[in-house]
């Protein structure tokens, strides 16, 4: 819907020109990727609210049978399914604050030895930046963030043991706040790492959802559903335990701005 106005001069006479009124909604400047994963069942169209191009690979698709919010989520079958969006400075976190958060539901238990990826900016050796994933190590599930400062060698920040049950939605977040990175599950801190003086390598890899950019590694493929994925650069959205949102994220309303408007009194008087 578009609103229009007609300005008046100082004498109260309309100028006869209808002008559109600025307004609407806008995402804050920190939000660099926002996937609601909504749409028609089995569609391969994933829309980023910020406007980046997202490509579905393999059998990655919209699924209306499962969702955390709204009417759908992204479905990944664990074998070659993932999303990509091209390299961008928005994925280059450098030494600054950032937040990655997402809702996920795994299809069955995570098998021993598997390390399903949530989201990554992580290419082959020499082109690695960061990788956010879960892992089953001899029956113990943890969440990890791997990062590189030179594109090859990596450092891992790992959570304590967590529960990831089948048929259950979980909120995961990884947040850098100054010199500390914290991994959260359902708003509760599960582990931290000291990153004093650390600058992430500026990879040229695509950003990938449900995989990293070796794409052939099925042990890293997400098997299940992903919803409400947000990547934020330049902000630590949480600095302590929190309650995850109970609804989908939304853009903020813009105030309507204009000069003079007709009032109800103007209409009554016929001016």
PDB file of C-alpha atoms in Angstrom:
ATOM      1  CA  UNK A   1       0.000   0.000   0.000  1.00  0.00           C
ATOM      2  CA  UNK A   2       1.288   3.462  -0.916  1.00  0.00           C
ATOM      3  CA  UNK A   3       0.185   6.576   0.925  1.00  0.00           C
ATOM      4  CA  UNK A   4      -0.115   9.913  -0.894  1.00  0.00           C
ATOM      5  CA  UNK A   5      -0.310  13.512   0.254  1.00  0.00           C
ATOM      6  CA  UNK A   6      -1.230  16.831  -1.290  1.00  0.00           C
ATOM      7  CA  UNK A   7       0.587  19.851   0.079  1.00  0.00           C
ATOM      8  CA  UNK A   8      -1.016  23.229   0.767  1.00  0.00           C
ATOM      9  CA  UNK A   9       0.466  26.666   0.576  1.00  0.00           C
ATOM     10  CA  UNK A  10       0.490  29.083   3.521  1.00  0.00           C
ATOM     11  CA  UNK A  11      -3.003  30.225   2.613  1.00  0.00           C
ATOM     12  CA  UNK A  12      -4.313  26.678   2.869  1.00  0.00           C
ATOM     13  CA  UNK A  13      -4.787  26.165  -0.872  1.00  0.00           C
ATOM     14  CA  UNK A  14      -3.960  22.640  -2.150  1.00  0.00           C
ATOM     15  CA  UNK A  15      -1.224  22.568  -4.782  1.00  0.00           C
ATOM     16  CA  UNK A  16      -3.068  19.929  -6.843  1.00  0.00           C
ATOM     17  CA  UNK A  17      -0.180  17.456  -6.864  1.00  0.00           C
ATOM     18  CA  UNK A  18      -0.361  14.050  -5.174  1.00  0.00           C
ATOM     19  CA  UNK A  19       3.037  12.961  -3.853  1.00  0.00           C
ATOM     20  CA  UNK A  20       3.896   9.540  -2.449  1.00  0.00           C
ATOM     21  CA  UNK A  21       4.696   9.558   1.251  1.00  0.00           C
ATOM     22  CA  UNK A  22       8.014   7.981   2.334  1.00  0.00           C
ATOM     23  CA  UNK A  23       7.547   5.247   4.881  1.00  0.00           C
ATOM     24  CA  UNK A  24       7.384   1.481   5.202  1.00  0.00           C
ATOM     25  CA  UNK A  25       9.898  -0.708   7.000  1.00  0.00           C
ATOM     26  CA  UNK A  26      13.636  -1.221   7.014  1.00  0.00           C
ATOM     27  CA  UNK A  27      16.039  -3.757   8.517  1.00  0.00           C
ATOM     28  CA  UNK A  28      18.695  -2.386  10.820  1.00  0.00           C
ATOM     29  CA  UNK A  29      22.100  -1.778   9.236  1.00  0.00           C
ATOM     30  CA  UNK A  30      23.672  -4.717  11.116  1.00  0.00           C
ATOM     31  CA  UNK A  31      21.451  -7.362   9.489  1.00  0.00           C
ATOM     32  CA  UNK A  32      23.337  -8.726   6.479  1.00  0.00           C
ATOM     33  CA  UNK A  33      21.343 -11.900   5.757  1.00  0.00           C
ATOM     34  CA  UNK A  34      17.794 -12.698   6.856  1.00  0.00           C
ATOM     35  CA  UNK A  35      16.186 -15.935   5.693  1.00  0.00           C
ATOM     36  CA  UNK A  36      12.649 -16.615   6.913  1.00  0.00           C
ATOM     37  CA  UNK A  37      12.598 -19.713   4.654  1.00  0.00           C
ATOM     38  CA  UNK A  38       8.942 -19.090   3.793  1.00  0.00           C
ATOM     39  CA  UNK A  39       7.221 -19.861   0.515  1.00  0.00           C
ATOM     40  CA  UNK A  40       5.404 -22.538  -1.432  1.00  0.00           C
ATOM     41  CA  UNK A  41       5.957 -26.170  -0.496  1.00  0.00           C
ATOM     42  CA  UNK A  42       8.823 -27.786  -2.466  1.00  0.00           C
ATOM     43  CA  UNK A  43       9.873 -24.421  -3.903  1.00  0.00           C
ATOM     44  CA  UNK A  44      13.609 -23.887  -4.341  1.00  0.00           C
ATOM     45  CA  UNK A  45      13.308 -20.114  -3.954  1.00  0.00           C
ATOM     46  CA  UNK A  46      14.854 -18.798  -0.753  1.00  0.00           C
ATOM     47  CA  UNK A  47      14.398 -15.071  -0.279  1.00  0.00           C
ATOM     48  CA  UNK A  48      16.878 -12.952   1.626  1.00  0.00           C
ATOM     49  CA  UNK A  49      15.085  -9.965   3.149  1.00  0.00           C
ATOM     50  CA  UNK A  50      18.237  -7.873   2.637  1.00  0.00           C
ATOM     51  CA  UNK A  51      18.271  -8.619  -1.082  1.00  0.00           C
ATOM     52  CA  UNK A  52      21.194 -10.977  -1.622  1.00  0.00           C
ATOM     53  CA  UNK A  53      20.870 -13.785  -4.152  1.00  0.00           C
ATOM     54  CA  UNK A  54      20.473 -17.201  -2.517  1.00  0.00           C
ATOM     55  CA  UNK A  55      20.818 -20.391  -4.563  1.00  0.00           C
ATOM     56  CA  UNK A  56      19.369 -23.757  -3.519  1.00  0.00           C
ATOM     57  CA  UNK A  57      21.592 -26.733  -4.329  1.00  0.00           C
ATOM     58  CA  UNK A  58      20.818 -30.448  -4.413  1.00  0.00           C
ATOM     59  CA  UNK A  59      17.315 -31.042  -3.072  1.00  0.00           C
ATOM     60  CA  UNK A  60      17.245 -28.085  -0.670  1.00  0.00           C
ATOM     61  CA  UNK A  61      13.707 -26.765  -0.691  1.00  0.00           C
ATOM     62  CA  UNK A  62      10.928 -25.012   1.190  1.00  0.00           C
ATOM     63  CA  UNK A  63       8.861 -27.333   3.391  1.00  0.00           C
ATOM     64  CA  UNK A  64       5.484 -26.322   4.788  1.00  0.00           C
ATOM     65  CA  UNK A  65       5.165 -29.449   6.939  1.00  0.00           C
ATOM     66  CA  UNK A  66       7.687 -28.194   9.510  1.00  0.00           C
ATOM     67  CA  UNK A  67       8.489 -24.682  10.654  1.00  0.00           C
ATOM     68  CA  UNK A  68       9.364 -22.693  13.731  1.00  0.00           C
ATOM     69  CA  UNK A  69       7.621 -19.522  12.606  1.00  0.00           C
ATOM     70  CA  UNK A  70       5.188 -18.513   9.891  1.00  0.00           C
ATOM     71  CA  UNK A  71       4.288 -21.282   7.428  1.00  0.00           C
ATOM     72  CA  UNK A  72       7.485 -22.987   6.250  1.00  0.00           C
ATOM     73  CA  UNK A  73      11.187 -23.715   6.769  1.00  0.00           C
ATOM     74  CA  UNK A  74      14.121 -24.922   4.715  1.00  0.00           C
ATOM     75  CA  UNK A  75      14.417 -28.690   4.288  1.00  0.00           C
ATOM     76  CA  UNK A  76      17.807 -30.385   3.781  1.00  0.00           C
ATOM     77  CA  UNK A  77      18.068 -34.168   3.318  1.00  0.00           C
ATOM     78  CA  UNK A  78      21.661 -34.640   4.501  1.00  0.00           C
ATOM     79  CA  UNK A  79      23.042 -35.573   1.097  1.00  0.00           C
ATOM     80  CA  UNK A  80      24.246 -32.689  -1.032  1.00  0.00           C
ATOM     81  CA  UNK A  81      21.619 -30.155   0.040  1.00  0.00           C
ATOM     82  CA  UNK A  82      22.742 -26.622   0.857  1.00  0.00           C
ATOM     83  CA  UNK A  83      22.229 -22.942   0.101  1.00  0.00           C
ATOM     84  CA  UNK A  84      24.852 -20.513  -1.149  1.00  0.00           C
ATOM     85  CA  UNK A  85      25.141 -16.782  -1.575  1.00  0.00           C
ATOM     86  CA  UNK A  86      28.213 -15.191  -3.166  1.00  0.00           C
ATOM     87  CA  UNK A  87      31.179 -13.860  -1.241  1.00  0.00           C
ATOM     88  CA  UNK A  88      30.600 -10.392   0.189  1.00  0.00           C
ATOM     89  CA  UNK A  89      32.320  -8.066   2.613  1.00  0.00           C
ATOM     90  CA  UNK A  90      29.330  -8.643   4.894  1.00  0.00           C
ATOM     91  CA  UNK A  91      30.755 -12.108   5.705  1.00  0.00           C
ATOM     92  CA  UNK A  92      34.181 -10.660   6.531  1.00  0.00           C
ATOM     93  CA  UNK A  93      33.879 -10.140  10.288  1.00  0.00           C
ATOM     94  CA  UNK A  94      37.512  -9.128  10.752  1.00  0.00           C
ATOM     95  CA  UNK A  95      38.122  -8.221  14.391  1.00  0.00           C
ATOM     96  CA  UNK A  96      34.650  -6.811  14.979  1.00  0.00           C
ATOM     97  CA  UNK A  97      31.509  -7.948  16.739  1.00  0.00           C
ATOM     98  CA  UNK A  98      29.085 -10.267  14.972  1.00  0.00           C
ATOM     99  CA  UNK A  99      26.081 -12.473  15.650  1.00  0.00           C
ATOM    100  CA  UNK A 100      24.849 -15.557  13.793  1.00  0.00           C
ATOM    101  CA  UNK A 101      21.589 -17.052  14.979  1.00  0.00           C
ATOM    102  CA  UNK A 102      19.249 -19.686  13.615  1.00  0.00           C
ATOM    103  CA  UNK A 103      16.496 -22.161  14.507  1.00  0.00           C
ATOM    104  CA  UNK A 104      17.145 -25.793  13.556  1.00  0.00           C
ATOM    105  CA  UNK A 105      15.437 -29.160  13.837  1.00  0.00           C
ATOM    106  CA  UNK A 106      17.518 -32.242  13.075  1.00  0.00           C
ATOM    107  CA  UNK A 107      15.942 -35.245  11.391  1.00  0.00           C
ATOM    108  CA  UNK A 108      16.762 -38.047  13.820  1.00  0.00           C
ATOM    109  CA  UNK A 109      19.826 -38.263  16.023  1.00  0.00           C
ATOM    110  CA  UNK A 110      23.101 -36.793  14.767  1.00  0.00           C
ATOM    111  CA  UNK A 111      25.166 -39.892  13.896  1.00  0.00           C
ATOM    112  CA  UNK A 112      28.482 -40.467  15.602  1.00  0.00           C
ATOM    113  CA  UNK A 113      31.254 -38.803  13.620  1.00  0.00           C
ATOM    114  CA  UNK A 114      28.962 -36.402  11.769  1.00  0.00           C
ATOM    115  CA  UNK A 115      29.446 -32.641  12.026  1.00  0.00           C
ATOM    116  CA  UNK A 116      26.421 -31.019  10.363  1.00  0.00           C
ATOM    117  CA  UNK A 117      27.028 -27.392   9.427  1.00  0.00           C
ATOM    118  CA  UNK A 118      24.634 -24.590  10.252  1.00  0.00           C
ATOM    119  CA  UNK A 119      26.298 -21.795   8.275  1.00  0.00           C
ATOM    120  CA  UNK A 120      29.830 -21.128   7.063  1.00  0.00           C
ATOM    121  CA  UNK A 121      32.216 -18.843   5.204  1.00  0.00           C
ATOM    122  CA  UNK A 122      34.809 -21.533   4.815  1.00  0.00           C
ATOM    123  CA  UNK A 123      36.564 -22.662   1.660  1.00  0.00           C
ATOM    124  CA  UNK A 124      39.445 -25.043   1.083  1.00  0.00           C
ATOM    125  CA  UNK A 125      42.839 -24.654   2.783  1.00  0.00           C
ATOM    126  CA  UNK A 126      44.081 -21.124   2.237  1.00  0.00           C
ATOM    127  CA  UNK A 127      40.548 -19.765   1.974  1.00  0.00           C
ATOM    128  CA  UNK A 128      38.969 -20.444   5.377  1.00  0.00           C
ATOM    129  CA  UNK A 129      37.285 -17.864   7.590  1.00  0.00           C
ATOM    130  CA  UNK A 130      34.621 -19.316   9.922  1.00  0.00           C
ATOM    131  CA  UNK A 131      32.460 -22.406  10.289  1.00  0.00           C
ATOM    132  CA  UNK A 132      29.520 -22.846  12.729  1.00  0.00           C
ATOM    133  CA  UNK A 133      28.419 -26.454  13.213  1.00  0.00           C
ATOM    134  CA  UNK A 134      27.320 -29.236  15.545  1.00  0.00           C
ATOM    135  CA  UNK A 135      29.296 -32.449  16.042  1.00  0.00           C
ATOM    136  CA  UNK A 136      28.802 -35.894  17.551  1.00  0.00           C
ATOM    137  CA  UNK A 137      32.050 -37.167  19.062  1.00  0.00           C
ATOM    138  CA  UNK A 138      31.616 -40.665  20.496  1.00  0.00           C
ATOM    139  CA  UNK A 139      28.068 -39.861  21.551  1.00  0.00           C
ATOM    140  CA  UNK A 140      28.726 -36.375  22.932  1.00  0.00           C
ATOM    141  CA  UNK A 141      27.060 -33.525  21.029  1.00  0.00           C
ATOM    142  CA  UNK A 142      28.668 -30.103  21.042  1.00  0.00           C
ATOM    143  CA  UNK A 143      28.425 -26.899  19.008  1.00  0.00           C
ATOM    144  CA  UNK A 144      31.619 -25.476  17.546  1.00  0.00           C
ATOM    145  CA  UNK A 145      32.913 -22.388  15.802  1.00  0.00           C
ATOM    146  CA  UNK A 146      36.093 -22.899  13.805  1.00  0.00           C
ATOM    147  CA  UNK A 147      37.885 -19.755  12.644  1.00  0.00           C
ATOM    148  CA  UNK A 148      41.094 -18.945  10.811  1.00  0.00           C
ATOM    149  CA  UNK A 149      43.324 -15.893  10.894  1.00  0.00           C
ATOM    150  CA  UNK A 150      45.441 -16.931   7.903  1.00  0.00           C
ATOM    151  CA  UNK A 151      43.030 -18.943   5.759  1.00  0.00           C
ATOM    152  CA  UNK A 152      44.547 -22.317   6.604  1.00  0.00           C
ATOM    153  CA  UNK A 153      45.165 -23.037  10.297  1.00  0.00           C
ATOM    154  CA  UNK A 154      42.010 -23.038  12.407  1.00  0.00           C
ATOM    155  CA  UNK A 155      41.136 -22.489  16.041  1.00  0.00           C
ATOM    156  CA  UNK A 156      38.039 -24.063  17.586  1.00  0.00           C
ATOM    157  CA  UNK A 157      35.676 -22.683  20.199  1.00  0.00           C
ATOM    158  CA  UNK A 158      33.538 -25.522  21.544  1.00  0.00           C
ATOM    159  CA  UNK A 159      30.468 -25.641  23.736  1.00  0.00           C
ATOM    160  CA  UNK A 160      29.932 -27.976  26.638  1.00  0.00           C
ATOM    161  CA  UNK A 161      27.891 -31.111  25.990  1.00  0.00           C
ATOM    162  CA  UNK A 162      24.413 -30.275  24.690  1.00  0.00           C
ATOM    163  CA  UNK A 163      21.227 -32.158  23.903  1.00  0.00           C
ATOM    164  CA  UNK A 164      19.943 -32.222  20.340  1.00  0.00           C
ATOM    165  CA  UNK A 165      16.895 -34.469  20.179  1.00  0.00           C
ATOM    166  CA  UNK A 166      15.014 -35.471  17.069  1.00  0.00           C
ATOM    167  CA  UNK A 167      11.783 -33.629  16.261  1.00  0.00           C
ATOM    168  CA  UNK A 168      12.715 -30.656  18.454  1.00  0.00           C
ATOM    169  CA  UNK A 169      13.451 -27.078  17.425  1.00  0.00           C
ATOM    170  CA  UNK A 170      16.534 -25.438  18.942  1.00  0.00           C
ATOM    171  CA  UNK A 171      17.861 -21.911  18.720  1.00  0.00           C
ATOM    172  CA  UNK A 172      21.632 -21.628  18.237  1.00  0.00           C
ATOM    173  CA  UNK A 173      23.667 -18.443  18.261  1.00  0.00           C
ATOM    174  CA  UNK A 174      27.335 -17.553  18.161  1.00  0.00           C
ATOM    175  CA  UNK A 175      28.234 -14.030  19.235  1.00  0.00           C
ATOM    176  CA  UNK A 176      31.461 -12.073  19.302  1.00  0.00           C
ATOM    177  CA  UNK A 177      31.419  -9.313  21.893  1.00  0.00           C
ATOM    178  CA  UNK A 178      34.798  -7.599  21.918  1.00  0.00           C
ATOM    179  CA  UNK A 179      37.384 -10.165  22.992  1.00  0.00           C
ATOM    180  CA  UNK A 180      34.932 -12.987  23.728  1.00  0.00           C
ATOM    181  CA  UNK A 181      32.989 -15.378  21.522  1.00  0.00           C
ATOM    182  CA  UNK A 182      30.012 -17.129  23.136  1.00  0.00           C
ATOM    183  CA  UNK A 183      27.996 -20.069  21.827  1.00  0.00           C
ATOM    184  CA  UNK A 184      24.364 -20.163  22.961  1.00  0.00           C
ATOM    185  CA  UNK A 185      21.720 -22.878  22.790  1.00  0.00           C
ATOM    186  CA  UNK A 186      18.163 -21.694  23.443  1.00  0.00           C
ATOM    187  CA  UNK A 187      19.580 -18.481  24.883  1.00  0.00           C
ATOM    188  CA  UNK A 188      21.853 -20.170  27.436  1.00  0.00           C
ATOM    189  CA  UNK A 189      25.636 -19.797  27.190  1.00  0.00           C
ATOM    190  CA  UNK A 190      27.229 -23.172  26.495  1.00  0.00           C
ATOM    191  CA  UNK A 191      30.817 -22.091  26.013  1.00  0.00           C
ATOM    192  CA  UNK A 192      33.124 -19.139  25.410  1.00  0.00           C
ATOM    193  CA  UNK A 193      36.467 -18.440  23.820  1.00  0.00           C
ATOM    194  CA  UNK A 194      38.995 -15.637  24.148  1.00  0.00           C
ATOM    195  CA  UNK A 195      39.654 -13.878  20.818  1.00  0.00           C
ATOM    196  CA  UNK A 196      41.772 -10.987  22.041  1.00  0.00           C
ATOM    197  CA  UNK A 197      43.707  -9.622  19.071  1.00  0.00           C
ATOM    198  CA  UNK A 198      42.070 -12.051  16.635  1.00  0.00           C
ATOM    199  CA  UNK A 199      41.158 -10.937  13.118  1.00  0.00           C
ATOM    200  CA  UNK A 200      39.259 -13.469  11.022  1.00  0.00           C
ATOM    201  CA  UNK A 201      40.713 -14.222   7.599  1.00  0.00           C
ATOM    202  CA  UNK A 202      38.875 -12.592   4.709  1.00  0.00           C
ATOM    203  CA  UNK A 203      37.820 -15.631   2.696  1.00  0.00           C
ATOM    204  CA  UNK A 204      36.572 -15.345  -0.881  1.00  0.00           C
ATOM    205  CA  UNK A 205      34.372 -18.438  -0.497  1.00  0.00           C
ATOM    206  CA  UNK A 206      30.608 -18.289  -0.798  1.00  0.00           C
ATOM    207  CA  UNK A 207      28.564 -18.198   2.359  1.00  0.00           C
ATOM    208  CA  UNK A 208      26.936 -21.618   2.696  1.00  0.00           C
ATOM    209  CA  UNK A 209      23.940 -22.795   4.727  1.00  0.00           C
ATOM    210  CA  UNK A 210      23.791 -26.474   5.686  1.00  0.00           C
ATOM    211  CA  UNK A 211      27.332 -27.192   4.430  1.00  0.00           C
ATOM    212  CA  UNK A 212      30.759 -25.675   3.998  1.00  0.00           C
ATOM    213  CA  UNK A 213      32.258 -25.054   0.617  1.00  0.00           C
ATOM    214  CA  UNK A 214      33.735 -28.483   0.148  1.00  0.00           C
ATOM    215  CA  UNK A 215      30.080 -29.415  -0.679  1.00  0.00           C
ATOM    216  CA  UNK A 216      30.972 -33.100  -1.257  1.00  0.00           C
ATOM    217  CA  UNK A 217      31.421 -33.866   2.473  1.00  0.00           C
ATOM    218  CA  UNK A 218      28.161 -35.554   3.454  1.00  0.00           C
ATOM    219  CA  UNK A 219      29.294 -35.871   7.072  1.00  0.00           C
ATOM    220  CA  UNK A 220      28.950 -32.072   7.165  1.00  0.00           C
ATOM    221  CA  UNK A 221      25.550 -31.927   5.446  1.00  0.00           C
ATOM    222  CA  UNK A 222      22.589 -30.749   7.501  1.00  0.00           C
ATOM    223  CA  UNK A 223      19.803 -33.333   7.728  1.00  0.00           C
ATOM    224  CA  UNK A 224      16.581 -31.648   8.787  1.00  0.00           C
ATOM    225  CA  UNK A 225      15.099 -28.188   8.857  1.00  0.00           C
ATOM    226  CA  UNK A 226      16.486 -24.665   9.174  1.00  0.00           C
ATOM    227  CA  UNK A 227      14.410 -21.578   9.902  1.00  0.00           C
ATOM    228  CA  UNK A 228      14.888 -17.896  10.673  1.00  0.00           C
ATOM    229  CA  UNK A 229      18.595 -17.597   9.879  1.00  0.00           C
ATOM    230  CA  UNK A 230      20.107 -14.188  10.543  1.00  0.00           C
ATOM    231  CA  UNK A 231      23.696 -13.021  10.059  1.00  0.00           C
ATOM    232  CA  UNK A 232      24.566  -9.722  11.731  1.00  0.00           C
ATOM    233  CA  UNK A 233      27.855  -7.846  11.359  1.00  0.00           C
ATOM    234  CA  UNK A 234      29.123  -5.141  13.698  1.00  0.00           C
ATOM    235  CA  UNK A 235      26.890  -6.007  16.651  1.00  0.00           C
ATOM    236  CA  UNK A 236      26.798  -8.436  19.568  1.00  0.00           C
ATOM    237  CA  UNK A 237      23.040  -8.874  19.794  1.00  0.00           C
ATOM    238  CA  UNK A 238      23.341 -10.724  23.110  1.00  0.00           C
ATOM    239  CA  UNK A 239      26.002 -10.285  25.780  1.00  0.00           C
ATOM    240  CA  UNK A 240      24.398 -12.536  28.420  1.00  0.00           C
ATOM    241  CA  UNK A 241      21.830 -15.331  28.571  1.00  0.00           C
ATOM    242  CA  UNK A 242      18.588 -14.361  26.835  1.00  0.00           C
ATOM    243  CA  UNK A 243      15.167 -15.596  25.807  1.00  0.00           C
ATOM    244  CA  UNK A 244      15.012 -16.318  22.057  1.00  0.00           C
ATOM    245  CA  UNK A 245      12.349 -14.481  20.116  1.00  0.00           C
ATOM    246  CA  UNK A 246       8.927 -16.122  20.133  1.00  0.00           C
ATOM    247  CA  UNK A 247       8.107 -14.793  16.657  1.00  0.00           C
ATOM    248  CA  UNK A 248       9.841 -14.213  13.342  1.00  0.00           C
ATOM    249  CA  UNK A 249      12.149 -11.234  13.132  1.00  0.00           C
ATOM    250  CA  UNK A 250      10.715  -8.205  11.358  1.00  0.00           C
ATOM    251  CA  UNK A 251      11.935  -4.922   9.940  1.00  0.00           C
ATOM    252  CA  UNK A 252      11.407  -1.719  11.889  1.00  0.00           C
ATOM    253  CA  UNK A 253       8.752   0.772  10.826  1.00  0.00           C
ATOM    254  CA  UNK A 254       9.962   3.958   9.185  1.00  0.00           C
ATOM    255  CA  UNK A 255       8.293   7.175  10.324  1.00  0.00           C
ATOM    256  CA  UNK A 256       6.184   8.980   7.752  1.00  0.00           C
ATOM    257  CA  UNK A 257       7.838  12.239   6.772  1.00  0.00           C
ATOM    258  CA  UNK A 258       6.286  15.110   4.875  1.00  0.00           C
ATOM    259  CA  UNK A 259       5.546  18.818   5.074  1.00  0.00           C
ATOM    260  CA  UNK A 260       1.864  19.697   5.227  1.00  0.00           C
ATOM    261  CA  UNK A 261      -1.124  17.299   5.117  1.00  0.00           C
ATOM    262  CA  UNK A 262      -4.789  17.823   4.728  1.00  0.00           C
ATOM    263  CA  UNK A 263      -6.492  17.377   8.053  1.00  0.00           C
ATOM    264  CA  UNK A 264      -9.915  15.985   8.750  1.00  0.00           C
ATOM    265  CA  UNK A 265     -11.015  19.571   9.310  1.00  0.00           C
ATOM    266  CA  UNK A 266      -9.786  20.485   5.830  1.00  0.00           C
ATOM    267  CA  UNK A 267     -11.959  17.811   4.299  1.00  0.00           C
ATOM    268  CA  UNK A 268     -14.954  18.940   6.303  1.00  0.00           C
ATOM    269  CA  UNK A 269     -14.510  22.549   5.190  1.00  0.00           C
ATOM    270  CA  UNK A 270     -13.996  21.601   1.575  1.00  0.00           C
ATOM    271  CA  UNK A 271     -10.549  23.138   1.310  1.00  0.00           C
TER     272      UNK A 271
END
